[in-house]
PDB file of C-alpha atoms in Angstrom:
ATOM      1  CA  UNK A1213     107.132  10.099  14.484  1.00 58.00           C
ATOM      2  CA  UNK A1214     105.784  12.628  12.011  1.00 65.00           C
ATOM      3  CA  UNK A1215     107.210  12.276   8.508  1.00 83.00           C
ATOM      4  CA  UNK A1216     106.816  14.773   5.581  1.00 91.00           C
ATOM      5  CA  UNK A1217     107.611  13.207   2.134  1.00 94.00           C
ATOM      6  CA  UNK A1218     108.830  15.420  -0.341  1.00 96.00           C
ATOM      7  CA  UNK A1219     108.662  14.718  -4.381  1.00 96.00           C
ATOM      8  CA  UNK A1220     110.484  14.597  -6.547  1.00 96.00           C
ATOM      9  CA  UNK A1221     113.975  14.621  -4.730  1.00 95.00           C
ATOM     10  CA  UNK A1222     115.358  15.848  -7.798  1.00 96.00           C
ATOM     11  CA  UNK A1223     114.393  17.936 -10.536  1.00 97.00           C
ATOM     12  CA  UNK A1224     116.369  19.455 -13.460  1.00 97.00           C
ATOM     13  CA  UNK A1225     114.578  21.664 -15.900  1.00 96.00           C
ATOM     14  CA  UNK A1226     115.085  24.312 -18.628  1.00 97.00           C
ATOM     15  CA  UNK A1227     114.539  28.019 -18.154  1.00 97.00           C
ATOM     16  CA  UNK A1228     111.288  28.909 -18.843  1.00 97.00           C
ATOM     17  CA  UNK A1229     109.615  25.619 -17.837  1.00 97.00           C
ATOM     18  CA  UNK A1230     107.019  25.274 -14.992  1.00 97.00           C
ATOM     19  CA  UNK A1231     107.241  22.827 -12.261  1.00 97.00           C
ATOM     20  CA  UNK A1232     105.274  21.567  -8.983  1.00 98.00           C
ATOM     21  CA  UNK A1233     106.755  20.153  -5.971  1.00 98.00           C
ATOM     22  CA  UNK A1234     104.942  18.144  -3.531  1.00 97.00           C
ATOM     23  CA  UNK A1235     104.923  17.794   0.440  1.00 96.00           C
ATOM     24  CA  UNK A1236     102.817  14.962   1.756  1.00 95.00           C
ATOM     25  CA  UNK A1237     102.167  13.497   5.118  1.00 91.00           C
ATOM     26  CA  UNK A1238      99.784  11.162   7.013  1.00 88.00           C
ATOM     27  CA  UNK A1239      99.606  13.718   9.929  1.00 86.00           C
ATOM     28  CA  UNK A1240      97.790  16.982  10.420  1.00 86.00           C
ATOM     29  CA  UNK A1241      99.954  20.332  10.931  1.00 85.00           C
ATOM     30  CA  UNK A1242      98.593  23.433  12.197  1.00 83.00           C
ATOM     31  CA  UNK A1243     100.761  25.323   9.616  1.00 86.00           C
ATOM     32  CA  UNK A1244     103.375  24.385   6.962  1.00 90.00           C
ATOM     33  CA  UNK A1245     106.295  26.641   5.930  1.00 92.00           C
ATOM     34  CA  UNK A1246     108.299  26.563   2.635  1.00 96.00           C
ATOM     35  CA  UNK A1247     111.786  27.274   2.924  1.00 95.00           C
ATOM     36  CA  UNK A1248     114.426  27.702  -0.071  1.00 97.00           C
ATOM     37  CA  UNK A1249     118.202  26.897   0.947  1.00 96.00           C
ATOM     38  CA  UNK A1250     121.276  27.487  -1.204  1.00 93.00           C
ATOM     39  CA  UNK A1251     124.158  25.776  -0.881  1.00 87.00           C
ATOM     40  CA  UNK A1252     126.402  26.790   2.218  1.00 84.00           C
ATOM     41  CA  UNK A1253     123.648  28.866   3.596  1.00 90.00           C
ATOM     42  CA  UNK A1254     120.932  28.358   5.976  1.00 93.00           C
ATOM     43  CA  UNK A1255     117.294  27.713   4.914  1.00 94.00           C
ATOM     44  CA  UNK A1256     115.432  30.963   3.831  1.00 94.00           C
ATOM     45  CA  UNK A1257     111.676  31.282   4.724  1.00 92.00           C
ATOM     46  CA  UNK A1258     109.320  31.935   1.580  1.00 95.00           C
ATOM     47  CA  UNK A1259     106.012  31.228   3.270  1.00 94.00           C
ATOM     48  CA  UNK A1260     103.814  30.138   5.801  1.00 91.00           C
ATOM     49  CA  UNK A1261     100.337  28.541   5.147  1.00 92.00           C
ATOM     50  CA  UNK A1262      97.906  28.177   8.051  1.00 89.00           C
ATOM     51  CA  UNK A1263      94.384  27.632   6.841  1.00 90.00           C
ATOM     52  CA  UNK A1264      93.339  24.416   4.816  1.00 92.00           C
ATOM     53  CA  UNK A1265      92.772  24.899   1.200  1.00 94.00           C
ATOM     54  CA  UNK A1266      94.947  28.319   1.436  1.00 94.00           C
ATOM     55  CA  UNK A1267      96.733  29.268  -1.501  1.00 96.00           C
ATOM     56  CA  UNK A1268      99.486  32.135  -1.392  1.00 96.00           C
ATOM     57  CA  UNK A1269     101.443  33.748  -4.091  1.00 96.00           C
ATOM     58  CA  UNK A1270     104.909  35.108  -4.301  1.00 94.00           C
ATOM     59  CA  UNK A1271     105.497  36.245  -7.660  1.00 95.00           C
ATOM     60  CA  UNK A1272     106.003  33.311  -9.893  1.00 97.00           C
ATOM     61  CA  UNK A1273     105.756  30.954  -6.878  1.00 97.00           C
ATOM     62  CA  UNK A1274     102.288  29.471  -5.595  1.00 97.00           C
ATOM     63  CA  UNK A1275     101.791  27.661  -2.376  1.00 97.00           C
ATOM     64  CA  UNK A1276      98.718  25.618  -1.606  1.00 96.00           C
ATOM     65  CA  UNK A1277      97.812  23.929   1.736  1.00 94.00           C
ATOM     66  CA  UNK A1278      95.745  20.712   1.520  1.00 93.00           C
ATOM     67  CA  UNK A1279      92.279  20.923   2.669  1.00 92.00           C
ATOM     68  CA  UNK A1280      93.141  18.500   5.388  1.00 91.00           C
ATOM     69  CA  UNK A1281      96.129  20.264   6.141  1.00 89.00           C
ATOM     70  CA  UNK A1282      98.115  17.083   5.647  1.00 90.00           C
ATOM     71  CA  UNK A1283      99.821  18.324   2.322  1.00 93.00           C
ATOM     72  CA  UNK A1284     101.142  20.945   0.342  1.00 96.00           C
ATOM     73  CA  UNK A1285     102.311  21.763  -3.051  1.00 97.00           C
ATOM     74  CA  UNK A1286     104.663  24.482  -4.499  1.00 97.00           C
ATOM     75  CA  UNK A1287     104.278  25.543  -8.217  1.00 98.00           C
ATOM     76  CA  UNK A1288     107.005  27.690  -9.821  1.00 97.00           C
ATOM     77  CA  UNK A1289     105.922  29.300 -13.287  1.00 97.00           C
ATOM     78  CA  UNK A1290     108.629  30.011 -16.083  1.00 97.00           C
ATOM     79  CA  UNK A1291     111.443  28.878 -14.099  1.00 97.00           C
ATOM     80  CA  UNK A1292     114.622  30.964 -13.790  1.00 97.00           C
ATOM     81  CA  UNK A1293     118.483  30.176 -12.958  1.00 96.00           C
ATOM     82  CA  UNK A1294     117.760  32.196  -9.536  1.00 95.00           C
ATOM     83  CA  UNK A1295     115.354  29.631  -8.569  1.00 96.00           C
ATOM     84  CA  UNK A1296     117.802  26.845  -8.257  1.00 96.00           C
ATOM     85  CA  UNK A1297     118.146  25.684  -4.413  1.00 96.00           C
ATOM     86  CA  UNK A1298     116.902  23.245  -2.245  1.00 97.00           C
ATOM     87  CA  UNK A1299     113.177  23.583  -1.365  1.00 97.00           C
ATOM     88  CA  UNK A1300     112.355  22.270   1.831  1.00 96.00           C
ATOM     89  CA  UNK A1301     108.854  22.133   3.740  1.00 95.00           C
ATOM     90  CA  UNK A1302     108.454  21.991   7.248  1.00 92.00           C
ATOM     91  CA  UNK A1303     105.279  21.206   9.444  1.00 88.00           C
ATOM     92  CA  UNK A1304     104.687  22.549  12.899  1.00 82.00           C
ATOM     93  CA  UNK A1305     102.570  19.910  14.577  1.00 72.00           C
ATOM     94  CA  UNK A1306      98.834  20.800  15.745  1.00 57.00           C
ATOM     95  CA  UNK A1307      98.535  21.175  19.228  1.00 55.00           C
ATOM     96  CA  UNK A1308     102.246  20.939  19.966  1.00 52.00           C
ATOM     97  CA  UNK A1309     103.209  22.585  23.366  1.00 55.00           C
ATOM     98  CA  UNK A1310     106.498  24.021  22.032  1.00 55.00           C
ATOM     99  CA  UNK A1311     108.174  25.051  18.828  1.00 60.00           C
ATOM    100  CA  UNK A1312     109.488  22.384  16.640  1.00 71.00           C
ATOM    101  CA  UNK A1313     109.326  22.007  12.952  1.00 81.00           C
ATOM    102  CA  UNK A1314     109.455  18.747  11.171  1.00 87.00           C
ATOM    103  CA  UNK A1315     111.280  18.772   7.946  1.00 91.00           C
ATOM    104  CA  UNK A1316     110.896  17.205   4.768  1.00 93.00           C
ATOM    105  CA  UNK A1317     114.061  16.088   2.966  1.00 94.00           C
ATOM    106  CA  UNK A1318     113.792  18.391   0.188  1.00 95.00           C
ATOM    107  CA  UNK A1319     113.604  18.808  -3.599  1.00 97.00           C
ATOM    108  CA  UNK A1320     116.780  19.903  -5.203  1.00 96.00           C
ATOM    109  CA  UNK A1321     115.718  21.993  -8.066  1.00 97.00           C
ATOM    110  CA  UNK A1322     118.322  23.163 -10.906  1.00 97.00           C
ATOM    111  CA  UNK A1323     117.116  25.631 -13.418  1.00 97.00           C
ATOM    112  CA  UNK A1324     119.154  25.278 -16.526  1.00 96.00           C
ATOM    113  CA  UNK A1325     119.716  28.450 -18.563  1.00 95.00           C
TER     114      UNK A1325
ATOM    115  CA  UNK B 965     118.666  44.575  11.774  1.00 59.00           C
ATOM    116  CA  UNK B 966     121.100  41.707  12.027  1.00 74.00           C
ATOM    117  CA  UNK B 967     120.349  38.273  11.221  1.00 92.00           C
ATOM    118  CA  UNK B 968     121.145  34.855  13.147  1.00 96.00           C
ATOM    119  CA  UNK B 969     124.821  34.836  13.605  1.00 97.00           C
ATOM    120  CA  UNK B 970     126.304  31.467  13.879  1.00 97.00           C
ATOM    121  CA  UNK B 971     130.183  30.995  14.730  1.00 97.00           C
ATOM    122  CA  UNK B 972     132.437  29.527  13.695  1.00 97.00           C
ATOM    123  CA  UNK B 973     131.397  28.745   9.873  1.00 96.00           C
ATOM    124  CA  UNK B 974     133.558  25.875   9.248  1.00 97.00           C
ATOM    125  CA  UNK B 975     135.363  23.422  11.817  1.00 96.00           C
ATOM    126  CA  UNK B 976     137.432  20.311  11.491  1.00 98.00           C
ATOM    127  CA  UNK B 977     137.571  18.099  14.451  1.00 98.00           C
ATOM    128  CA  UNK B 978     139.083  14.387  15.103  1.00 98.00           C
ATOM    129  CA  UNK B 979     137.174  11.509  16.543  1.00 98.00           C
ATOM    130  CA  UNK B 980     136.818  11.650  20.186  1.00 97.00           C
ATOM    131  CA  UNK B 981     137.229  15.340  20.462  1.00 98.00           C
ATOM    132  CA  UNK B 982     134.193  17.542  21.718  1.00 98.00           C
ATOM    133  CA  UNK B 983     133.350  20.882  20.224  1.00 98.00           C
ATOM    134  CA  UNK B 984     131.248  23.825  21.042  1.00 98.00           C
ATOM    135  CA  UNK B 985     129.109  25.973  18.341  1.00 98.00           C
ATOM    136  CA  UNK B 986     127.490  29.246  19.219  1.00 98.00           C
ATOM    137  CA  UNK B 987     124.447  31.121  17.901  1.00 98.00           C
ATOM    138  CA  UNK B 988     123.391  34.587  18.450  1.00 98.00           C
ATOM    139  CA  UNK B 989     119.714  35.177  17.382  1.00 96.00           C
ATOM    140  CA  UNK B 990     118.262  37.948  16.011  1.00 95.00           C
ATOM    141  CA  UNK B 991     117.910  40.915  18.556  1.00 94.00           C
ATOM    142  CA  UNK B 992     114.581  40.637  20.577  1.00 91.00           C
ATOM    143  CA  UNK B 993     114.254  36.795  19.558  1.00 92.00           C
ATOM    144  CA  UNK B 994     114.258  34.648  22.717  1.00 91.00           C
ATOM    145  CA  UNK B 995     113.692  31.388  21.058  1.00 91.00           C
ATOM    146  CA  UNK B 996     116.495  29.244  19.876  1.00 94.00           C
ATOM    147  CA  UNK B 997     116.336  25.938  17.986  1.00 93.00           C
ATOM    148  CA  UNK B 998     119.174  23.867  16.616  1.00 96.00           C
ATOM    149  CA  UNK B 999     119.072  21.456  13.872  1.00 95.00           C
ATOM    150  CA  UNK B1000     121.408  18.976  12.257  1.00 96.00           C
ATOM    151  CA  UNK B1001     121.393  18.925   8.542  1.00 95.00           C
ATOM    152  CA  UNK B1002     122.922  15.684   6.549  1.00 93.00           C
ATOM    153  CA  UNK B1003     122.529  14.566   2.979  1.00 87.00           C
ATOM    154  CA  UNK B1004     120.623  11.259   4.083  1.00 85.00           C
ATOM    155  CA  UNK B1005     118.571  12.602   6.824  1.00 87.00           C
ATOM    156  CA  UNK B1006     117.873  16.143   5.970  1.00 89.00           C
ATOM    157  CA  UNK B1007     117.329  18.460   8.747  1.00 92.00           C
ATOM    158  CA  UNK B1008     116.524  16.801  12.147  1.00 93.00           C
ATOM    159  CA  UNK B1009     115.531  18.684  15.176  1.00 91.00           C
ATOM    160  CA  UNK B1010     118.148  18.657  18.054  1.00 94.00           C
ATOM    161  CA  UNK B1011     116.766  21.050  20.654  1.00 91.00           C
ATOM    162  CA  UNK B1012     115.007  24.344  21.672  1.00 91.00           C
ATOM    163  CA  UNK B1013     115.740  26.646  24.235  1.00 93.00           C
ATOM    164  CA  UNK B1014     113.382  29.619  25.506  1.00 91.00           C
ATOM    165  CA  UNK B1015     114.285  31.970  28.815  1.00 90.00           C
ATOM    166  CA  UNK B1016     117.565  29.916  29.187  1.00 93.00           C
ATOM    167  CA  UNK B1017     115.519  26.571  29.495  1.00 93.00           C
ATOM    168  CA  UNK B1018     115.480  23.769  27.336  1.00 92.00           C
ATOM    169  CA  UNK B1019     111.768  23.132  26.253  1.00 87.00           C
ATOM    170  CA  UNK B1020     111.955  20.341  23.971  1.00 86.00           C
ATOM    171  CA  UNK B1021     114.626  18.009  22.578  1.00 89.00           C
ATOM    172  CA  UNK B1022     114.853  15.745  19.625  1.00 90.00           C
ATOM    173  CA  UNK B1023     116.158  12.000  19.329  1.00 91.00           C
ATOM    174  CA  UNK B1024     119.663  12.345  19.631  1.00 95.00           C
ATOM    175  CA  UNK B1025     122.243  10.891  22.175  1.00 96.00           C
ATOM    176  CA  UNK B1026     123.342  12.620  25.388  1.00 96.00           C
ATOM    177  CA  UNK B1027     126.653  13.527  23.702  1.00 97.00           C
ATOM    178  CA  UNK B1028     124.522  16.582  22.311  1.00 98.00           C
ATOM    179  CA  UNK B1029     123.985  19.155  24.621  1.00 97.00           C
ATOM    180  CA  UNK B1030     123.080  22.678  24.657  1.00 97.00           C
ATOM    181  CA  UNK B1031     122.314  25.909  26.720  1.00 97.00           C
ATOM    182  CA  UNK B1032     120.967  29.254  26.458  1.00 97.00           C
ATOM    183  CA  UNK B1033     122.287  32.686  28.421  1.00 97.00           C
ATOM    184  CA  UNK B1034     120.355  35.278  29.566  1.00 96.00           C
ATOM    185  CA  UNK B1035     120.879  37.470  26.513  1.00 95.00           C
ATOM    186  CA  UNK B1036     119.447  34.500  24.405  1.00 95.00           C
ATOM    187  CA  UNK B1037     122.554  33.592  22.825  1.00 97.00           C
ATOM    188  CA  UNK B1038     122.806  29.777  22.550  1.00 98.00           C
ATOM    189  CA  UNK B1039     125.588  27.223  22.421  1.00 98.00           C
ATOM    190  CA  UNK B1040     125.489  23.443  21.659  1.00 98.00           C
ATOM    191  CA  UNK B1041     128.164  21.084  22.529  1.00 98.00           C
ATOM    192  CA  UNK B1042     129.078  17.849  21.181  1.00 98.00           C
ATOM    193  CA  UNK B1043     131.310  15.476  23.111  1.00 96.00           C
ATOM    194  CA  UNK B1044     133.318  12.287  22.053  1.00 97.00           C
ATOM    195  CA  UNK B1045     132.637  13.227  18.371  1.00 98.00           C
ATOM    196  CA  UNK B1046     131.954  10.386  16.091  1.00 97.00           C
ATOM    197  CA  UNK B1047     132.513  10.312  12.259  1.00 97.00           C
ATOM    198  CA  UNK B1048     128.710  10.566  11.849  1.00 96.00           C
ATOM    199  CA  UNK B1049     128.586  13.853  13.567  1.00 97.00           C
ATOM    200  CA  UNK B1050     129.975  15.434  10.396  1.00 97.00           C
ATOM    201  CA  UNK B1051     127.062  17.781   9.285  1.00 97.00           C
ATOM    202  CA  UNK B1052     125.905  21.175   8.911  1.00 97.00           C
ATOM    203  CA  UNK B1053     124.716  22.426  12.309  1.00 98.00           C
ATOM    204  CA  UNK B1054     121.825  25.100  11.745  1.00 97.00           C
ATOM    205  CA  UNK B1055     120.172  27.695  14.243  1.00 96.00           C
ATOM    206  CA  UNK B1056     116.969  28.943  13.956  1.00 94.00           C
ATOM    207  CA  UNK B1057     115.482  31.945  16.235  1.00 93.00           C
ATOM    208  CA  UNK B1058     112.048  32.853  16.610  1.00 88.00           C
ATOM    209  CA  UNK B1059     110.541  35.879  18.755  1.00 85.00           C
ATOM    210  CA  UNK B1060     108.750  32.980  20.915  1.00 75.00           C
ATOM    211  CA  UNK B1061     108.432  29.286  20.981  1.00 69.00           C
ATOM    212  CA  UNK B1062     104.837  29.031  19.274  1.00 60.00           C
ATOM    213  CA  UNK B1063     105.980  31.533  16.658  1.00 60.00           C
ATOM    214  CA  UNK B1064     106.385  29.821  13.315  1.00 61.00           C
ATOM    215  CA  UNK B1065     108.416  32.691  11.722  1.00 78.00           C
ATOM    216  CA  UNK B1066     111.693  31.184  12.205  1.00 84.00           C
ATOM    217  CA  UNK B1067     114.963  32.674  10.943  1.00 90.00           C
ATOM    218  CA  UNK B1068     117.895  30.252  10.149  1.00 94.00           C
ATOM    219  CA  UNK B1069     121.811  31.296  10.583  1.00 96.00           C
ATOM    220  CA  UNK B1070     124.305  30.343   7.738  1.00 95.00           C
ATOM    221  CA  UNK B1071     124.955  27.130   9.711  1.00 96.00           C
ATOM    222  CA  UNK B1072     128.497  25.614  10.977  1.00 97.00           C
ATOM    223  CA  UNK B1073     129.887  23.093   8.676  1.00 96.00           C
ATOM    224  CA  UNK B1074     131.512  20.324  11.223  1.00 97.00           C
ATOM    225  CA  UNK B1075     133.708  17.846   9.606  1.00 97.00           C
ATOM    226  CA  UNK B1076     134.979  14.747  11.957  1.00 98.00           C
ATOM    227  CA  UNK B1077     137.958  13.095  10.550  1.00 97.00           C
TER     228      UNK B1077
END
């Protein structure tokens, strides 16, 4: 069974601070996705990273895929209250014949104004 | 274009009853996956359908079943409900199964009392 470990589980920071969320696994993934989920809503896809070492930027969010495609990080610069939510990473298994995402349990971020 | 639609949004059932949840994917999307989300376990994969065929199944008991219709709409059914089945049930659609661009619905919040 492939597992994705996310850390930290909870994070509470002041507006304007920077933060990094980690997603680690002992398994290799063909791609990894980051989602943000707000209470009572479904997860919304933020980014997909495919190539080892890949870095993608989405405004103040920077996503990195590890060289070995086993881990990823999400860095938020100058966090804002609107960034509050549950951040989930999800990996698609390398070589899988059908579509199945393995999700981490998430990092619950609270940005205090 | 319209997103993924899940109905109903909220449901309260008693133990032993059965329930059917519905998911209408984004127009043109043919793959539908179902996930169960609980605070303790996070998002767990239930099953995936493509062209009316179940292509992959997660580690859930046989009480959990699903189907997909010719218009790609999908239903999932849970029989003999248990208290532990209380969760947010999420449906995700994508163009084809191997496509990692999955879009989630808002979910159905099921409470079993």
